[in-house]
CSV table of C-alpha atoms and ligand atoms in Angstrom, one decimal:
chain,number,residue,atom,x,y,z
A,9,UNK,CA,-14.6,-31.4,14.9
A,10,UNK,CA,-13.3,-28.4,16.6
A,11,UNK,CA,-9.7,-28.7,18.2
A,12,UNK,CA,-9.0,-28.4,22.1
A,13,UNK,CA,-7.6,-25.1,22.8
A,14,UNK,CA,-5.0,-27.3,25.1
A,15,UNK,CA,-3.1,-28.1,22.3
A,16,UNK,CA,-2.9,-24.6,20.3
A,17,UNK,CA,-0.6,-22.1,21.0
A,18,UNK,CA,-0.9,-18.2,20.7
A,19,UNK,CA,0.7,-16.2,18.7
A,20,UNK,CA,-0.8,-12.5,18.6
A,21,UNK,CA,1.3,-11.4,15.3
A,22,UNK,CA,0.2,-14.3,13.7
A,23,UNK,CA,3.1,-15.2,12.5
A,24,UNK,CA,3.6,-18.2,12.3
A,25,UNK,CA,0.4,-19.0,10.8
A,26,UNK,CA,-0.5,-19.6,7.2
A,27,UNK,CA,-4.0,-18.5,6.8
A,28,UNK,CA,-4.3,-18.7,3.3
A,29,UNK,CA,-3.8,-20.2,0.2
A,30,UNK,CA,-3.0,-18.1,-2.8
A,31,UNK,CA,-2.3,-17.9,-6.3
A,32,UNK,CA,-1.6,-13.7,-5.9
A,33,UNK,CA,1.8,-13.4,-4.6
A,34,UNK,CA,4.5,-14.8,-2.4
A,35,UNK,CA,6.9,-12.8,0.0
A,36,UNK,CA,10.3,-14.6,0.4
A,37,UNK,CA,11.7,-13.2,3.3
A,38,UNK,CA,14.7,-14.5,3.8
A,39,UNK,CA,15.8,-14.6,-0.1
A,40,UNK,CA,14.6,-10.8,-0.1
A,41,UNK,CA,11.9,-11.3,-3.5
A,42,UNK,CA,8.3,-11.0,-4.4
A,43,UNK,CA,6.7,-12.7,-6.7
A,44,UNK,CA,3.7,-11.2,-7.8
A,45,UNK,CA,1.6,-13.9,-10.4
A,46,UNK,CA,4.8,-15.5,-11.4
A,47,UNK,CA,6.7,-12.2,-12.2
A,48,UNK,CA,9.3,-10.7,-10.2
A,49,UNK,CA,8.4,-7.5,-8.7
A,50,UNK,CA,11.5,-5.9,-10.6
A,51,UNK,CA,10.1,-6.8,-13.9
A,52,UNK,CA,6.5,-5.9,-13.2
A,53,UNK,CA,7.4,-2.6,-12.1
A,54,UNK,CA,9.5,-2.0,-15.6
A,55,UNK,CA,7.3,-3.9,-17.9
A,56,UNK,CA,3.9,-4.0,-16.5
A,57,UNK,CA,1.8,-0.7,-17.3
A,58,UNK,CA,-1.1,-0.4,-14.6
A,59,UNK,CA,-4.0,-1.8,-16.4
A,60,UNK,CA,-1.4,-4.7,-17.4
A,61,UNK,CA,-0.5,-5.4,-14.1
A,62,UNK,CA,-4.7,-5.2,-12.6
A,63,UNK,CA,-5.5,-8.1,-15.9
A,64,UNK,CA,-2.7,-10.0,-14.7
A,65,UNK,CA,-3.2,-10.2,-10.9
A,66,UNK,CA,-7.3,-10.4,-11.6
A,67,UNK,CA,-6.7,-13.2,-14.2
A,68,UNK,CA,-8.0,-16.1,-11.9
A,69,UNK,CA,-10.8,-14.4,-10.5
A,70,UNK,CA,-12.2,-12.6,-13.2
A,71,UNK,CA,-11.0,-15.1,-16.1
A,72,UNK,CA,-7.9,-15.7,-18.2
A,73,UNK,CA,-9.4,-13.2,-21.0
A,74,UNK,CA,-9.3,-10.0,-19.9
A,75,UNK,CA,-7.8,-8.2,-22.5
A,76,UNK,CA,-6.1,-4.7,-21.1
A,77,UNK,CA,-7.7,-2.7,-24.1
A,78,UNK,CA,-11.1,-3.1,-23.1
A,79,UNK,CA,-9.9,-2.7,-19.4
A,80,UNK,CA,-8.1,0.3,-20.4
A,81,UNK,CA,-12.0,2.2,-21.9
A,82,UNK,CA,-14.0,1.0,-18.9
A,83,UNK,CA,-11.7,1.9,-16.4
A,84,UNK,CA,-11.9,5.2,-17.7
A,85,UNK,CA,-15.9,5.6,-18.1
A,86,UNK,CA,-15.9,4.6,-14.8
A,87,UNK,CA,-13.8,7.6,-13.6
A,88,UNK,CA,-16.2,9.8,-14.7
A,89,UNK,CA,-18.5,8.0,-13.2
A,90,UNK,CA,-16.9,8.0,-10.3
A,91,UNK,CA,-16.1,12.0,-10.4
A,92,UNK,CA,-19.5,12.5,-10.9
A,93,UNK,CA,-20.7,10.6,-7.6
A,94,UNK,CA,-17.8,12.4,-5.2
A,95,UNK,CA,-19.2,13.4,-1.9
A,96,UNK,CA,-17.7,16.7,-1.0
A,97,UNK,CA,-14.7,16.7,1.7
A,98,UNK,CA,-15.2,18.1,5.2
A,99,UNK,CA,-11.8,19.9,6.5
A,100,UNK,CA,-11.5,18.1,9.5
A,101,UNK,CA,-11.1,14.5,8.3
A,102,UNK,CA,-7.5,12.9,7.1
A,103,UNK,CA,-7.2,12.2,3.5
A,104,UNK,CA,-7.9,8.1,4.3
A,105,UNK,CA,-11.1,8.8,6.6
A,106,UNK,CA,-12.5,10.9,3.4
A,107,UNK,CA,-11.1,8.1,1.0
A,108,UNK,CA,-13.3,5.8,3.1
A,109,UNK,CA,-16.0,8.2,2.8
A,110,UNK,CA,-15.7,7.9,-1.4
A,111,UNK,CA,-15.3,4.1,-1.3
A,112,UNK,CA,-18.6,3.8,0.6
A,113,UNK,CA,-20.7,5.0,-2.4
A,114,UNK,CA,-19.5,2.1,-4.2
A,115,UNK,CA,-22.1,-0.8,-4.6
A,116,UNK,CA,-21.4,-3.9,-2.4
A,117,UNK,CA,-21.6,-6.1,-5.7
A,118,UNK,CA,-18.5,-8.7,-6.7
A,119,UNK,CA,-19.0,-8.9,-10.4
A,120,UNK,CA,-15.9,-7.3,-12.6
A,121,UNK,CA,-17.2,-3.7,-13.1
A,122,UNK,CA,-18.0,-3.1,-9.4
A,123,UNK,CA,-14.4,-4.1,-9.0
A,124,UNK,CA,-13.4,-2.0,-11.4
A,125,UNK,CA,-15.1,1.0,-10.3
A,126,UNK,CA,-13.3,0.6,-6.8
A,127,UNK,CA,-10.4,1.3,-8.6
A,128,UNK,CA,-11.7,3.9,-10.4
A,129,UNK,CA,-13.0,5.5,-7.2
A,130,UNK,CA,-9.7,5.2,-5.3
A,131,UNK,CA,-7.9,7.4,-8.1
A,132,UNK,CA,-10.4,9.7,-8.9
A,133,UNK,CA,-10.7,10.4,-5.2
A,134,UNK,CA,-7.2,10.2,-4.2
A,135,UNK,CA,-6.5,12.9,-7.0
A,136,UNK,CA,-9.4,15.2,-5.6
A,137,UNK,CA,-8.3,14.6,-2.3
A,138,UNK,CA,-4.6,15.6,-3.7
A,139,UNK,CA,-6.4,18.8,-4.5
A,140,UNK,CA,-8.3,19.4,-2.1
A,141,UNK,CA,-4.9,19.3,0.9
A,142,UNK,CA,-4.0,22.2,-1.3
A,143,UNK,CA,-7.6,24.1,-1.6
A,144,UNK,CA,-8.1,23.4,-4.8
A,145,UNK,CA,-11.6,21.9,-6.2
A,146,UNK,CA,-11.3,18.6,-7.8
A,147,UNK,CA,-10.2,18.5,-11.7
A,148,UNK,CA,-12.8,15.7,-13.8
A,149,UNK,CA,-11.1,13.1,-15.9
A,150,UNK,CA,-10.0,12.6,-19.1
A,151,UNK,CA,-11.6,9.4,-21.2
A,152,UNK,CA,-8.4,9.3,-23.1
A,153,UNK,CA,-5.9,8.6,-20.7
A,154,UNK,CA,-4.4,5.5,-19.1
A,155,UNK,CA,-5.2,5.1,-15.0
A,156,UNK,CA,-1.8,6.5,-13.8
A,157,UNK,CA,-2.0,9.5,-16.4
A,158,UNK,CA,-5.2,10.2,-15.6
A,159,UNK,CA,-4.3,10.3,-11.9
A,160,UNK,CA,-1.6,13.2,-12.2
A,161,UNK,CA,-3.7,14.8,-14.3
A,162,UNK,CA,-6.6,15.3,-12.4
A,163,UNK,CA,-4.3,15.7,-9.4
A,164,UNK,CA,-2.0,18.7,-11.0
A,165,UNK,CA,-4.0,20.5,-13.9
A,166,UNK,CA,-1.8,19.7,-16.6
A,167,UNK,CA,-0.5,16.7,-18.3
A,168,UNK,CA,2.4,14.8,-16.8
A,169,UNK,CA,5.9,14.0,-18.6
A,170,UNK,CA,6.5,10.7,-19.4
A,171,UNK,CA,9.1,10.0,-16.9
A,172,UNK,CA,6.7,11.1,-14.1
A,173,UNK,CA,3.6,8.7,-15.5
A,174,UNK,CA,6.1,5.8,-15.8
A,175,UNK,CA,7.5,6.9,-12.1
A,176,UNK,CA,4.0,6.2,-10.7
A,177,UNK,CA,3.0,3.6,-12.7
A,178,UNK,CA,5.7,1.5,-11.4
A,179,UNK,CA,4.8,2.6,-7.5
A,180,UNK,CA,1.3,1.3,-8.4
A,181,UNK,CA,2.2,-1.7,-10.0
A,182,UNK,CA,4.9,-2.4,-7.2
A,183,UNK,CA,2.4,-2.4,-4.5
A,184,UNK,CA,-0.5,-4.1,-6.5
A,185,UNK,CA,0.0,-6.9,-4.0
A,186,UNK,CA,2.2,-8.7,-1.3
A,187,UNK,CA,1.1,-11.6,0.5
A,188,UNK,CA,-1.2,-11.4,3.4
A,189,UNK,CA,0.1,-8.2,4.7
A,190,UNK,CA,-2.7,-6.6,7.7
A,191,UNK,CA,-5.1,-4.9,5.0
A,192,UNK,CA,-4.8,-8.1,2.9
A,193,UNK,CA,-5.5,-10.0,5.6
A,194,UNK,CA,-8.3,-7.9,7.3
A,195,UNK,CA,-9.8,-7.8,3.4
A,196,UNK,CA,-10.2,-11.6,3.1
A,197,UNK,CA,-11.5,-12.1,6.7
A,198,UNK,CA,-14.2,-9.2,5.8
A,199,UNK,CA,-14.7,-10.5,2.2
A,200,UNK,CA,-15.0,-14.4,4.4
A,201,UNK,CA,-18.3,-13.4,6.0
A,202,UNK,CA,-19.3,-12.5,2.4
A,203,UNK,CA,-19.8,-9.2,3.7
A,204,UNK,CA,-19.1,-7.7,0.0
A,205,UNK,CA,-16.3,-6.6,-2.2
A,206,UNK,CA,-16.9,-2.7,-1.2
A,207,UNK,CA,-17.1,-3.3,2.3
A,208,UNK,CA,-13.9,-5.6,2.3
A,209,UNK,CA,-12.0,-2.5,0.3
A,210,UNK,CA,-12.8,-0.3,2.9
A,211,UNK,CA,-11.8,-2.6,5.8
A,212,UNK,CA,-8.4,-2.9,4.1
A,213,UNK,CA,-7.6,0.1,3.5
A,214,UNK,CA,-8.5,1.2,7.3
A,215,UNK,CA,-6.3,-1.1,8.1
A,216,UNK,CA,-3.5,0.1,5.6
A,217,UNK,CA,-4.2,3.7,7.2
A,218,UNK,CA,-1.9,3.0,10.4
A,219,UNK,CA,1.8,4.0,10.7
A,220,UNK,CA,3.2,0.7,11.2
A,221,UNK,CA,2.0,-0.6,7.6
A,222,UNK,CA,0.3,2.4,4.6
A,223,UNK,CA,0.9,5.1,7.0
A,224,UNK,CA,4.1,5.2,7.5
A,225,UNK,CA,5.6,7.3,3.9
A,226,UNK,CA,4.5,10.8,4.9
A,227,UNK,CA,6.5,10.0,8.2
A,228,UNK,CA,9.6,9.3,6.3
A,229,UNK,CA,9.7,12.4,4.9
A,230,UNK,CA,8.6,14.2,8.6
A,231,UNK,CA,12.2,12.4,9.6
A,232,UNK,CA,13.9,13.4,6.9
A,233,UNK,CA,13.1,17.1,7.0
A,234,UNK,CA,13.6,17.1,11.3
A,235,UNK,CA,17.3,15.9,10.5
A,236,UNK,CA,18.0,18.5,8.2
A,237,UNK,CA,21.5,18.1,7.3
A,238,UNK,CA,23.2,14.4,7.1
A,239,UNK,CA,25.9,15.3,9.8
A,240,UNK,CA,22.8,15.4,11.8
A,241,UNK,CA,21.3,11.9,11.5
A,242,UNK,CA,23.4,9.9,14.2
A,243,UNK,CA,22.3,12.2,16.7
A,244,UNK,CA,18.5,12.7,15.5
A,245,UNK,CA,18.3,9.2,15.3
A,246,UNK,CA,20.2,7.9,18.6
A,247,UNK,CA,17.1,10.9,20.4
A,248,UNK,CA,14.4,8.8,18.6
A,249,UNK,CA,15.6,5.1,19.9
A,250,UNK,CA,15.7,7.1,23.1
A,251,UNK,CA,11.9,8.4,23.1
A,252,UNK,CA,11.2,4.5,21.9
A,253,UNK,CA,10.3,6.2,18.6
A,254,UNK,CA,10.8,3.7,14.9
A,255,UNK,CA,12.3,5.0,12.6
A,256,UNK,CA,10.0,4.9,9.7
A,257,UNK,CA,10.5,3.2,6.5
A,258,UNK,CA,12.6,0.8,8.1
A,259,UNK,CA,11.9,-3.2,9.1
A,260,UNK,CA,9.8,-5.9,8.0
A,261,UNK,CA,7.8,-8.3,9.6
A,262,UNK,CA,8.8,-10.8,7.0
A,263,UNK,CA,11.5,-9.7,5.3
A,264,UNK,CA,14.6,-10.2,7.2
A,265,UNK,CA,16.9,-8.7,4.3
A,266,UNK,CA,16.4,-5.2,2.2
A,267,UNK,CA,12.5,-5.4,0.8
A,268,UNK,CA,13.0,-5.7,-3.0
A,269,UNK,CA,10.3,-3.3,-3.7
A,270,UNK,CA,12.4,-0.4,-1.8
A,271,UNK,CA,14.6,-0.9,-5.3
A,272,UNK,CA,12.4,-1.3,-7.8
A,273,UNK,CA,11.4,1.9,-6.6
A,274,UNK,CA,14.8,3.6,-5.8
A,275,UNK,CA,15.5,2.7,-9.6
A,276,UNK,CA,12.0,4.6,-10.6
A,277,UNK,CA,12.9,7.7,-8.4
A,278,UNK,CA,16.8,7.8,-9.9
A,279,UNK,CA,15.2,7.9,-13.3
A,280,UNK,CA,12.8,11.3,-12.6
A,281,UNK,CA,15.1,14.3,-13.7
A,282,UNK,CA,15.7,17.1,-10.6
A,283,UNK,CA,16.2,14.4,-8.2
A,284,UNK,CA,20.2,13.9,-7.4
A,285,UNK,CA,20.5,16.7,-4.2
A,286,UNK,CA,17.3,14.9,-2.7
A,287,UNK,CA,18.1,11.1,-3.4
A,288,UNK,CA,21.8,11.5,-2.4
A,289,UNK,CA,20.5,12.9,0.6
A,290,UNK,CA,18.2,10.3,1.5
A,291,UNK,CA,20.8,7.8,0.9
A,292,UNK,CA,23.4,9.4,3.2
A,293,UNK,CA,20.3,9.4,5.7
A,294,UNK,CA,19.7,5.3,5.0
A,295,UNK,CA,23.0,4.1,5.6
A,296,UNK,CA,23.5,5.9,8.9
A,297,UNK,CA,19.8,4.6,9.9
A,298,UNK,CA,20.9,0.7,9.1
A,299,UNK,CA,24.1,1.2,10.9
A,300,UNK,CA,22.4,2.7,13.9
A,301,UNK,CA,19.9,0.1,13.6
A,302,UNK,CA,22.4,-2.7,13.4
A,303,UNK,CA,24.0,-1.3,16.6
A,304,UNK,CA,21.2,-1.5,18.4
A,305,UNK,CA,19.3,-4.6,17.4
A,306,UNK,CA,22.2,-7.1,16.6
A,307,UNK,CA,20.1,-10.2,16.2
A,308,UNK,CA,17.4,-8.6,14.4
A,309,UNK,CA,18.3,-7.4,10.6
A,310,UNK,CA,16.4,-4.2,10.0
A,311,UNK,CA,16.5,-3.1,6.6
A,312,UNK,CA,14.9,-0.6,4.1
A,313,UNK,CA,11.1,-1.0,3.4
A,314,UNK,CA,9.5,-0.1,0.3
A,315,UNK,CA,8.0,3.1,2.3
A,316,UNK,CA,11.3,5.0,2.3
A,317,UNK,CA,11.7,5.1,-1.2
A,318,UNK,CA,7.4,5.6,-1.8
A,319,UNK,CA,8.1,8.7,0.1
A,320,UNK,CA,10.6,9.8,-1.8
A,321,UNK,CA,9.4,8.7,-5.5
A,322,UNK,CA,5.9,10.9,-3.9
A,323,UNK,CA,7.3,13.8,-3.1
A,324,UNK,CA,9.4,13.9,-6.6
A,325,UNK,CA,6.1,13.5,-8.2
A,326,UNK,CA,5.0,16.5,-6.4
A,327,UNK,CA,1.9,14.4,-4.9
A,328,UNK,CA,1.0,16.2,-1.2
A,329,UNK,CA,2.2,14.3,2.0
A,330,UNK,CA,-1.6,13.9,3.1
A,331,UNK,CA,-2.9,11.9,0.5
A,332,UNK,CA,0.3,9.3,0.6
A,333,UNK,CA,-1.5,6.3,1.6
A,334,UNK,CA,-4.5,7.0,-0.7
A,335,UNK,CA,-1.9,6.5,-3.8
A,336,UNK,CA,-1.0,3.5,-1.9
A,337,UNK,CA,-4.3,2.0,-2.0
A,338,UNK,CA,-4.8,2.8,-5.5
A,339,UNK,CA,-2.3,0.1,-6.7
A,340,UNK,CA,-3.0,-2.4,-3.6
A,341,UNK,CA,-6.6,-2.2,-4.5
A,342,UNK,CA,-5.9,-4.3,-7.5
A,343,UNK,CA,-4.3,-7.0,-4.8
A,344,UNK,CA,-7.5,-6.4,-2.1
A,345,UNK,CA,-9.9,-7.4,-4.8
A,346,UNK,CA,-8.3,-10.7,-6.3
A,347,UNK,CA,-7.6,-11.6,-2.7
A,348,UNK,CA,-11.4,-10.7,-1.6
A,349,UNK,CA,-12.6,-13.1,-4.6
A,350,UNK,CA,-10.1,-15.3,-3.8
A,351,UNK,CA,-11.2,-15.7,0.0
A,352,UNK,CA,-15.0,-16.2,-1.2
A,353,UNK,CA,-14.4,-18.8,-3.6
A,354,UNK,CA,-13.0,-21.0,-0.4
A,355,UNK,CA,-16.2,-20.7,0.9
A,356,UNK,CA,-14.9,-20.4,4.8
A,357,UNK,CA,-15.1,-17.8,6.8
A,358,UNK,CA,-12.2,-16.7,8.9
A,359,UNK,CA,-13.0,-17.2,13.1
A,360,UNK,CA,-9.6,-17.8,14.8
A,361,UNK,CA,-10.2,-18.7,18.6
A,362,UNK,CA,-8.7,-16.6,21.8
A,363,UNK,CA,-7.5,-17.4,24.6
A,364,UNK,CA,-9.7,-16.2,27.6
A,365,UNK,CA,-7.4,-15.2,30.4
A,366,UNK,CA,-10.3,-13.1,32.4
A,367,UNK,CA,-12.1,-14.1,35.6
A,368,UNK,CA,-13.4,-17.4,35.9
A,369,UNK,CA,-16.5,-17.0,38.1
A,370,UNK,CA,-17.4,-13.8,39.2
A,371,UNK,CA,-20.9,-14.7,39.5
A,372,UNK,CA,-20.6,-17.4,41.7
A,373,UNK,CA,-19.4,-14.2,44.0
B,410,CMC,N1,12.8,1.4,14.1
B,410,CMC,C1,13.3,1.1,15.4
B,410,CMC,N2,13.1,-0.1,15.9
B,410,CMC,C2,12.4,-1.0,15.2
B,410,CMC,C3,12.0,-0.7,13.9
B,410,CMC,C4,12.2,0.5,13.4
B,410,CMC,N3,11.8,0.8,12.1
B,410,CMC,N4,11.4,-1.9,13.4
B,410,CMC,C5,11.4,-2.8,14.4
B,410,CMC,N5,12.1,-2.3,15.5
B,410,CMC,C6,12.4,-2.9,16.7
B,410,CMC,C7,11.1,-3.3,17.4
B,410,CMC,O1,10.7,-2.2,18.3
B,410,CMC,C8,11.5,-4.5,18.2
B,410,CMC,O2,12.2,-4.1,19.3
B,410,CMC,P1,11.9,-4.7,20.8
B,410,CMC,O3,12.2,-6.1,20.6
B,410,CMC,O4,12.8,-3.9,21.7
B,410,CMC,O5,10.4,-4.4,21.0
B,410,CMC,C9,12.6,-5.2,17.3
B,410,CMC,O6,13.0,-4.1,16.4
B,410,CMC,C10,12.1,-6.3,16.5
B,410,CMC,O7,10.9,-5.9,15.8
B,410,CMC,P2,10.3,-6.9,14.7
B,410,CMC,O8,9.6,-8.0,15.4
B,410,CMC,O9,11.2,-7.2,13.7
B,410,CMC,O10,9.2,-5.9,14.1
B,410,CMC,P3,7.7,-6.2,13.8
B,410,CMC,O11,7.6,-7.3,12.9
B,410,CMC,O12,6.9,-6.3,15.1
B,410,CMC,O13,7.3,-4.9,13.1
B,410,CMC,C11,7.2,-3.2,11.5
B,410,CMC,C12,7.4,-4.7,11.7
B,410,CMC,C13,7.2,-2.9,10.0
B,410,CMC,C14,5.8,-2.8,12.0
B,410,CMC,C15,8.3,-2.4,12.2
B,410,CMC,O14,9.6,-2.7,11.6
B,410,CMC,C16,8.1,-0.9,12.1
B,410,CMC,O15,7.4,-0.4,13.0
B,410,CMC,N6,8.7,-0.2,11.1
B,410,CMC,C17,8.5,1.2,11.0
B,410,CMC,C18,7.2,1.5,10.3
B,410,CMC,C19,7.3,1.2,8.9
B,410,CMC,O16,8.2,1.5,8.2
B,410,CMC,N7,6.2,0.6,8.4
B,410,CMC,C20,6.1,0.2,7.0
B,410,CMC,C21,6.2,-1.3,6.8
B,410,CMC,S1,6.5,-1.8,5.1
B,410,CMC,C22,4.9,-1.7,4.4
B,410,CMC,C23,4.1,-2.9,4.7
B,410,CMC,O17,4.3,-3.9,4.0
B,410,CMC,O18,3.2,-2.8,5.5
């Protein structure tokens, strides 16, 4: 029985609408945590090495035996699979738009090793495409390295320190999932019409490609380099609310206090060596941003997002601004997929209804 659009309301964010049911993750915004699988993001992003964190989050989709071992060797046959099935890069494209252009050799199949190979894809191409913003030709994998190893690797030439794999690997596992966030969301209504779990991928991370969600940590740095000196920022800042510009890295739809993951991630970055001048810095720029921010939205906390401290924990890692939201989407792959299996196994596809506010009968005319 379908319900009278007399009694709906609208709501173009959406939210105030739960569209799902999940066993993934839960986003508490007002107590400022993230549960991802019944572990707090903090501890995931400590404890959790990458292929840890994919067995965990895929345990109820894929079954409760995965065992990170075996994950570990097939993950990394299937990056030299995946190198071996790159399309070449154009120049003209961004580094997403050629991502996309990788992800679409994969095979629209939903059984474990076609999920796995999207992840395989995402780093092995997010690594060439690393290379390639700098001119360099892709670097092939190496069979005896974990994901996140593997990934600096065949991004830089040599092998990474420890520090640095552990840096990433807890970006990764950080942003392995997070409710139903916009690609989330656009994943399970593509993976609803049982479209396929490639194609669902790809939606999601077109939709993680904008400013306002995956796009925005190569803007944060963009800020941080136009203000230049931290007697700078009030001003910088109070030119950008004037333009209408948002200052990146900052607010939450759902969070209405700091996003937890913008610490688990501080914590990361604090713990790379070279890093004090740039991270004091940054947090000299931060609390002038929240006090501007507070100033000028009163009712409305705005607080640190999780892409102020991505950008920073990036560029310490020496990973090129282009190719930020490609490392993005190789951790929240891990989330697309569980939620793509997730959504299928409901067996309902997503069709929300609009409200028509057009002519009424310009025929009769
Ligand atoms: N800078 C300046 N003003 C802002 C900002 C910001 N970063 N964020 C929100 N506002 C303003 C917004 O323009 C609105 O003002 P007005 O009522 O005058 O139109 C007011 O604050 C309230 O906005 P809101 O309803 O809290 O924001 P939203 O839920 O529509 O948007 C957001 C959430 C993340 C898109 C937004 O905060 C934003 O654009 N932030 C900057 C981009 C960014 O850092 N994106 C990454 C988000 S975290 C990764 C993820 O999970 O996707």
């Amino acid at each position: 029985m379908s319900t009278s659009k007399a009694t709906l309301s609208i709501d173009t964010g959406l939210e105030t609408i739960i569209a799902a049911q999940t066993r993934l993750s839960d986003v508490d915004g007002q107590g400022g945590r993230l549960t991802i699988c019944g572990y707090d993001v903090g501890v995931l992003a400590q404890g959790f090495a990458f292929e840890e964190a994919l067995a965990l989050v895929w345990e109820d989709c894929f079954g409760p035996n995965l065992r990170v071992e075996a994950l570990k060797i097939e993950l990394a046959r299937l990056r030299k699979v995946a190198f071996e099935n790159l399309p070449s890069f154009g120049q003209n494209l961004q580094s997403t738009e050629l991502l996309r252009q990788a992800l679409a050799r994969c095979e629209d199949k939903s059984d474990l090793n076609s999920a796995l190979y999207l992840v395989a894809m995402c780093g092995v191409a997010t690594a060439a495409l690393g290379r390639h913003a700098r001119g360099l030709p892709p670097l092939a994998p190496n069979p005896h390295l974990a994901h996140c190893d593997d990934i600096l690797a065949m991004m830089t030439g040599r092998r990474a320190s420890q520090e640095e794999v552990k840096a990433l690997n807890a970006y990764l596992v950080t942003v392995c999932d997070h409710g139903l966030n916009a690609s989330t969301f656009t994943t399970r209504v593509v993976a609803s019409t049982q479209a396929g779990l490639a194609s669902a991928v790809i939606a999601g991370l077109s939709a993680l490609k904008g400013p306002l969600h995956g796009g925005a940590p190569g803007p944060v740095l963009d800020m941080l380099d136009a203000i230049g000196e931290a007697d700078q920022a009030e001003a910088w800042i109070e030119a950008a609310f004037e333009r209408g510009d948002r200052l990146m890295g900052f607010g939450h739809r759902i969070y209405k206090v700091r996003d937890p993951r913008a610490d688990a991630l501080k914590q990361a970055l604090a713990r790379l060596p070279k890093n004090a001048g740039r991270l004091a810095f940054a947090e000299a720029i931060e609390t002038t941003a929240l006090k501007r921010l507070a100033a000028r939205y009163p009712k409305r906390a705005l607080e640190t997002n999780v892409e102020y401290y991505t950008a920073l924990l990036m560029e310490a890692l020496d990973i090129p601004r282009e190719i930020f939201t490609c490392m993005f989407a190789c951790g929240r792959v891990i989330g697309w997929v569980a939620h793509a299996q997730e959504q299928v196994a409901t067996g309902r596809i997503v069709r929300p209804q609009s409200l028509y506010v057009g002519p009424l009968s310009k025929d009769a005319a």
